[in-house]
Coordinates of C-alpha atoms in Angstrom, one line a residue:
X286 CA -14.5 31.0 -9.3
X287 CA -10.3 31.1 -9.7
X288 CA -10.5 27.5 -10.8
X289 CA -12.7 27.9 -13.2
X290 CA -11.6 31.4 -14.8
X291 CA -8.2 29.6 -15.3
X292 CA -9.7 26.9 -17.2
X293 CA -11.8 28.7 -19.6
X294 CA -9.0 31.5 -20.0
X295 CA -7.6 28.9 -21.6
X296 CA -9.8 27.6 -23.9
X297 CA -8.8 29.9 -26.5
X298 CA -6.1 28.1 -27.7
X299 CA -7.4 24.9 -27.7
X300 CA -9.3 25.2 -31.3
X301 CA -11.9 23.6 -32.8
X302 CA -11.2 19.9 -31.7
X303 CA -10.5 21.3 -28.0
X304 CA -13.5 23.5 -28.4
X305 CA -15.9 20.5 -29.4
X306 CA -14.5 18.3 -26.2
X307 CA -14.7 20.8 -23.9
X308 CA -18.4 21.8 -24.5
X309 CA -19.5 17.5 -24.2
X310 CA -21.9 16.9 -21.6
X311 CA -21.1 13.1 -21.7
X312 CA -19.8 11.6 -18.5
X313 CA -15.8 11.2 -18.0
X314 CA -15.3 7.9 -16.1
X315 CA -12.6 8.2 -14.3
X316 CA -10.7 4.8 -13.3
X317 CA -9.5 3.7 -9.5
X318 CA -7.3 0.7 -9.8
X319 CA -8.2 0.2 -6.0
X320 CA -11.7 -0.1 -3.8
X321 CA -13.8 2.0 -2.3
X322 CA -12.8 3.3 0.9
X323 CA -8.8 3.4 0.1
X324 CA -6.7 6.6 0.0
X325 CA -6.6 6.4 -4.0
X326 CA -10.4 6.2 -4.3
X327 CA -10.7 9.1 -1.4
X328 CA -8.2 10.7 -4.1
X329 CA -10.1 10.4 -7.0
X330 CA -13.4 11.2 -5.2
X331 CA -11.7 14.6 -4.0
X332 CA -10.9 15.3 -7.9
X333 CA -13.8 14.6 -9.3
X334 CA -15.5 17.3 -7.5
X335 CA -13.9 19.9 -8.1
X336 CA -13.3 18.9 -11.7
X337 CA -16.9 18.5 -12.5
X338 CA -18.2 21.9 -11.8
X339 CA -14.8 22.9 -13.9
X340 CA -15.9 21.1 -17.4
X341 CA -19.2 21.7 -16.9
X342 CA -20.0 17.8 -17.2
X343 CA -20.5 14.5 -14.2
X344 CA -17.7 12.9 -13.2
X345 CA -17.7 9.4 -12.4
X346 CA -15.4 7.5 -10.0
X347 CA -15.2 3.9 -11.6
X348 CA -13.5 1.5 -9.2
X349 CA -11.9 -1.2 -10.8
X350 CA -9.2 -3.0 -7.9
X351 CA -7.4 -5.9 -8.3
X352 CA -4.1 -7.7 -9.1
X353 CA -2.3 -4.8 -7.5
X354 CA -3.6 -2.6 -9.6
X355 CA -3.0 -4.1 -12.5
X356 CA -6.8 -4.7 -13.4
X357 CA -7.4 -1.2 -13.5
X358 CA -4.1 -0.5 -15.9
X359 CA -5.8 -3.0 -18.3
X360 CA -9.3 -1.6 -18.1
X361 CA -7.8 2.2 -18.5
X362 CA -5.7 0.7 -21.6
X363 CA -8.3 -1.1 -23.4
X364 CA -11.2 1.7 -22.9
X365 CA -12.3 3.7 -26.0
X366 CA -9.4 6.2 -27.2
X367 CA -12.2 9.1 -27.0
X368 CA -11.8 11.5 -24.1
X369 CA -14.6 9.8 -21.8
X370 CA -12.3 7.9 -19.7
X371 CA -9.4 9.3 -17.9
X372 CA -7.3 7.1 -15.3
X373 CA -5.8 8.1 -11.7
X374 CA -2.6 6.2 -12.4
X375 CA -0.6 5.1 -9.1
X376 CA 2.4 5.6 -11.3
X377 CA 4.6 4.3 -8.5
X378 CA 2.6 1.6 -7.5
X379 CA 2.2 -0.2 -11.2
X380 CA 6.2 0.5 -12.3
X381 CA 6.9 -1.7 -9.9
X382 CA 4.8 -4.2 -10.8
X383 CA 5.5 -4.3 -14.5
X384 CA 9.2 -4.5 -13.6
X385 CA 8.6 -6.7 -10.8
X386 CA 6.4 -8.8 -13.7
X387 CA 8.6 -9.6 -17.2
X388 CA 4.9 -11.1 -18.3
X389 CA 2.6 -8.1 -17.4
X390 CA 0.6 -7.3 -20.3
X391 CA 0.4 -3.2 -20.1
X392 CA 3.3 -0.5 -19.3
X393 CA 2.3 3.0 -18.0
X394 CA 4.6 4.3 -20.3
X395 CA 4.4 2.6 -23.5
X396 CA 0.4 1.9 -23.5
X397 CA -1.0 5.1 -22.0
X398 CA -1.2 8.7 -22.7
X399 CA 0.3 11.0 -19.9
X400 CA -1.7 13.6 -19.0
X401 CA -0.7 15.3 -15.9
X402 CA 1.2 14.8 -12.7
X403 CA -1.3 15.3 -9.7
X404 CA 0.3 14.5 -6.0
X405 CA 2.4 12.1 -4.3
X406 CA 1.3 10.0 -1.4
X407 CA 4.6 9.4 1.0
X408 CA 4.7 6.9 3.3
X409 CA 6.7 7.0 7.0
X410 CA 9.1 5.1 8.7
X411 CA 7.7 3.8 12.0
X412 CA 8.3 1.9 14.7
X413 CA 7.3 0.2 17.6
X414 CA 8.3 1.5 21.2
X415 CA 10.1 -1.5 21.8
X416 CA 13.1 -0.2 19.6
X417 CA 15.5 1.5 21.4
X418 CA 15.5 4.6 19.0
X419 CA 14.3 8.2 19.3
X420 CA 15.4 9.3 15.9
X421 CA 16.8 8.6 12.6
X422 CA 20.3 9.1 13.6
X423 CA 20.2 6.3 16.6
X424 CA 17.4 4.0 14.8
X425 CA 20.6 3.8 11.7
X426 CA 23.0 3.0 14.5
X427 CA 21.0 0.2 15.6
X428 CA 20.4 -1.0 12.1
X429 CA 23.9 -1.3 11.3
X430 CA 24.9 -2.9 14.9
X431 CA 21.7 -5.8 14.7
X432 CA 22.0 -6.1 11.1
X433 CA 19.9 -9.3 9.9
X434 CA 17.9 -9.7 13.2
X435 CA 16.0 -6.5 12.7
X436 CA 12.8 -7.5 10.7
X437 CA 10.5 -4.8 8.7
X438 CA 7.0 -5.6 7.7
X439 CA 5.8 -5.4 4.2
X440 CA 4.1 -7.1 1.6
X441 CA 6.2 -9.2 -0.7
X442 CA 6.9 -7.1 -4.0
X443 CA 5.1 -4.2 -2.9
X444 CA 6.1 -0.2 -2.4
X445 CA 6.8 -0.8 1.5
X446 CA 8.9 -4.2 0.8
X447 CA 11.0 -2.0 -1.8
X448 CA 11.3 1.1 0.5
X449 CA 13.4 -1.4 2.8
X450 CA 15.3 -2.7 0.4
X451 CA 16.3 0.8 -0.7
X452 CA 16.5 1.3 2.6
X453 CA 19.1 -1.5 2.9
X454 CA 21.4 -0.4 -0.5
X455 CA 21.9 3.0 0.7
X456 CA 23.1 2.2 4.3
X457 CA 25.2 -0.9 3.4
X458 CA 23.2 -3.1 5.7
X459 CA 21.0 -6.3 5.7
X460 CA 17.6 -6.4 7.1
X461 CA 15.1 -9.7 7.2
X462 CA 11.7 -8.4 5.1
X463 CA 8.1 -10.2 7.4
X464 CA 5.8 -10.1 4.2
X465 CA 2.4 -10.2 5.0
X466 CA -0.5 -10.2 2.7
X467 CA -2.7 -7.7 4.4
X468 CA -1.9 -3.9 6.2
X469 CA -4.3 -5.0 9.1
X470 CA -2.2 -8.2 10.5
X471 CA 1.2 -6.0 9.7
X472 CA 0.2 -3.0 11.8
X473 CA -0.9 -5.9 14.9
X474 CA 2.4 -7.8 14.5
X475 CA 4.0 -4.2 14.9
X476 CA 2.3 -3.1 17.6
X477 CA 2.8 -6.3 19.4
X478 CA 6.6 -6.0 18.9
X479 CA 6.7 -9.1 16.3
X480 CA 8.4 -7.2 13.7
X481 CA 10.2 -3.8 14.2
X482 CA 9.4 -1.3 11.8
X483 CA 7.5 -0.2 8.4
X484 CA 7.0 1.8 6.1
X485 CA 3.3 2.6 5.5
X486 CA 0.6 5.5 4.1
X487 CA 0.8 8.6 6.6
X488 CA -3.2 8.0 6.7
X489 CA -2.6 4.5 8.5
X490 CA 0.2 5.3 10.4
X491 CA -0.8 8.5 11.7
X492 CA -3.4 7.6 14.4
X493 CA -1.3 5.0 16.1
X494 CA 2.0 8.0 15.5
X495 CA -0.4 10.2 17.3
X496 CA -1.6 8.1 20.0
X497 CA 2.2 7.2 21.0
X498 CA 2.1 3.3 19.8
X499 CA 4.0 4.0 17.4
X500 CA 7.3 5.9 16.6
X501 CA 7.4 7.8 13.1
X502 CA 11.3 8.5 12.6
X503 CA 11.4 10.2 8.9
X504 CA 8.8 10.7 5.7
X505 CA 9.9 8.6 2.8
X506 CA 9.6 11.0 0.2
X507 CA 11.9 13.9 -1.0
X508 CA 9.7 16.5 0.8
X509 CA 8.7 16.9 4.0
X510 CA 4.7 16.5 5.0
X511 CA 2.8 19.1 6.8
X512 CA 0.7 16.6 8.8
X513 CA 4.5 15.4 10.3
X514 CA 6.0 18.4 10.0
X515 CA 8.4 17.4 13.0
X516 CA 9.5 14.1 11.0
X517 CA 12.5 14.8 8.3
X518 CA 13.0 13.5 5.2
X519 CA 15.3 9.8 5.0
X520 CA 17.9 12.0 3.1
X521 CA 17.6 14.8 5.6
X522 CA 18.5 12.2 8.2
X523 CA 21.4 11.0 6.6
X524 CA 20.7 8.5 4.2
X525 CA 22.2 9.4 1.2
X526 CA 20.3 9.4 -2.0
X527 CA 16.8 8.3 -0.5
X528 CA 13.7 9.7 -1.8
X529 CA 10.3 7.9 -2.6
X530 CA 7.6 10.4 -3.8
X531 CA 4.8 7.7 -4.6
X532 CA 3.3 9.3 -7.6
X533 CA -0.1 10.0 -8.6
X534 CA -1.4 11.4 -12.1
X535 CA -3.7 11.1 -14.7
X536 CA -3.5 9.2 -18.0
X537 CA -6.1 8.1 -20.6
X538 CA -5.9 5.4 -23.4
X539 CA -3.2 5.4 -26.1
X540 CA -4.9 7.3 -29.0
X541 CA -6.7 10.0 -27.0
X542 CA -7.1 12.8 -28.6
X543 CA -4.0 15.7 -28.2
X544 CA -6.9 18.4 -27.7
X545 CA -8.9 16.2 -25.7
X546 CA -5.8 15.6 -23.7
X547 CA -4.8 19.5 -23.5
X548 CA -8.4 20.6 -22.5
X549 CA -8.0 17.9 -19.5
X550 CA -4.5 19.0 -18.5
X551 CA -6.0 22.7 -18.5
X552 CA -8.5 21.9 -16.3
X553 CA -6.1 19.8 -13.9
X554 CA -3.9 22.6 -13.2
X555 CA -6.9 24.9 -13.1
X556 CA -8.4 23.3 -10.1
X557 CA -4.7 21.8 -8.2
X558 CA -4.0 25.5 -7.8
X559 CA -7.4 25.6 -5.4
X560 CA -6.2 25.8 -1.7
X561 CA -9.0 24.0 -0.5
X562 CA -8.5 21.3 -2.6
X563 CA -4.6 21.3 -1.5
X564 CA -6.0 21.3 1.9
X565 CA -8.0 18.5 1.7
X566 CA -5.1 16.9 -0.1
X567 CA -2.8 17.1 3.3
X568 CA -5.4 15.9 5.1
X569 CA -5.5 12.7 3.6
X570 CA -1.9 12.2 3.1
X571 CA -1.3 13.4 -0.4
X572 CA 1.3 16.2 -1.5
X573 CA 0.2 18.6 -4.3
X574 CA 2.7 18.8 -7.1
X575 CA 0.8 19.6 -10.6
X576 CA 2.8 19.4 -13.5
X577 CA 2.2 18.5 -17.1
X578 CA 2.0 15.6 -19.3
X579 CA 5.7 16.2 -20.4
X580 CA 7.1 16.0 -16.9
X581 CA 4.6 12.8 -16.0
X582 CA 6.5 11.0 -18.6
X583 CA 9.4 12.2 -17.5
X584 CA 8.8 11.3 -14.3
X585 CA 7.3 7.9 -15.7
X586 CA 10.6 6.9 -17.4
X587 CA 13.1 7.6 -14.4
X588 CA 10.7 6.1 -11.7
X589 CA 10.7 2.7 -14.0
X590 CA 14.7 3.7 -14.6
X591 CA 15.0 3.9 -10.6
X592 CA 12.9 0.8 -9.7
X593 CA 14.3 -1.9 -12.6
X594 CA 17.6 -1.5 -11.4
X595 CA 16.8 -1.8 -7.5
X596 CA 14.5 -4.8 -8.5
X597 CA 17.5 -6.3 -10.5
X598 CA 20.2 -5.7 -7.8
X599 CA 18.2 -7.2 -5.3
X600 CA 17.2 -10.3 -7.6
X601 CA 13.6 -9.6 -6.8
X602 CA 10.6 -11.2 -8.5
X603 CA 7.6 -12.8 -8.3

């Protein structure tokens, strides 16, 4: 298999300590922060098959939601520095909660080991047909005529809540936030005309987008998506300086192992450069866009960079 000759093509340079990891038969758990059922469990789920045939051991998905993910950072951080556990890190997701939370007790950057960057999950801009937009260009027109009357769904301190705030600082308007505390009651109050717009996973979105309930006007991210290819980007549709990628990689516990670590990385690239598995990616809602450890710091330190300063400006917290 391509996947797999990549991988063990590899293994040569690894030496002994890479050797020794790469030949265990013991289970790698890897961590959800989220349930069953959700796109980053449907994520992990997709990875894990493909990765298991790859080092030649089980994979097991190990849900562990709660507190926003927070729970699951914890877990991933306190588990055994050995190699056995890797964690699907909503790197997005939990920056924003550390920075939106002074208190929080683990940081993505500080108390894990980056392994590599996986995919991004954008979300859309929709809204209901009761706005009088067709498209990005008349939807901003109306934003900056109405102002503080138009209302956006969200929960409070989440991605979607931030996205309209960003929203907000690069068009130089002011918008009222609706936060709700689940996705269901936002997407009724939407469709009912209670609140105007949102931004939300293409995997929700999309069925009501299809249907014609709903209005998708731009992807989020910096990228456009192939299952909205018609939608452009924010900063494609003229608002300057927007782009939220949503990222997902893989990190394990401080004190993991650098070969451990490298074997992992190897076999991450090995099996994202599979177009079935990129495939199966789109269809979910999920961008490809492998890199390494290196550049999931990287990416770490600007995204918590990018969000501390928005969360600051806007005199967020919890």
């Amino acid at each position: 298999m391509r996947r797999a000759g990549a991988y063990t093509a590899g293994l040569a340079g690894l030496g002994l300590a890479g050797l020794t990891f790469a030949q265990s038969t013991a289970p790698l758990h890897l961590l959800v922060a989220y349930p069953p059922g959700g796109s980053a469990d449907i994520l992990a789920r997709l990875l894990a098959q493909y990765l298991g045939p790859v080092l030649g051991r089980s994979v097991v998905v190990d849900n562990r939601p709660g507190a926003g993910g927070m729970l699951g950072l914890n877990v991933a951080v306190q588990s055994p520095p050995d190699g056995n556990t890797i964690f699907l890190c909503p790197v997005t997701t939990l920056i924003i909660g550390t920075e939106l939370n002074k208190n929080a007790r683990n940081d993505v950057v500080r108390d894990l080991e980056p392994v590599s960057l996986l995919a991004s999950a954008p979300h859309v801009l929709a809204t209901n047909t009761h706005v009088p937009a067709q498209d990005m260009e008349s939807f901003i027109a109306w934003l900056r005529k109405n102002g503080p009357s138009v209302n956006y769904a969200s929960g409070y301190g989440t991605l979607s809540h931030l996205e309209g705030v960003l929203l907000q600082q690069r068009l130089g308007v002011q918008l009222t936030n609706v936060p709700y505390k689940g996705s269901a009651q936002a997407m009724t109050d939407l469709l009912a005309g209670s609140v105007s717009f949102i931004f939300d996973s293409i995997p929700s979105a999309l069925p009501f987008i299809r249907s014609g309930q709903l209005r998708g006007l731009a992807v989020a991210s910096s990228r456009r998506v192939p299952a909205l290819s018609q939608l452009p980007t924010l900063k494609e549709a003229g608002v300057p300086g927007y782009d939220v990628d949503n990222w997902f990689g893989i990190c394990a516990p401080k004190g993991t192992p650098p070969a451990a670590i490298q074997t992992l990385d190897q076999a991450f690239a090995g099996i994202m450069a599979d177009p079935k598995l990129d495939a199966s990616l789109e269809q979910n809602g999920y961008l490809a866009n492998y890199a390494n450890a290196a550049t999931l710091r990287d990416v770490s330190i600007a995204e918590t960079r990018k969000w501390g300063e928005l969360i600051k400006a806007a005199n967020i917290s919890l």
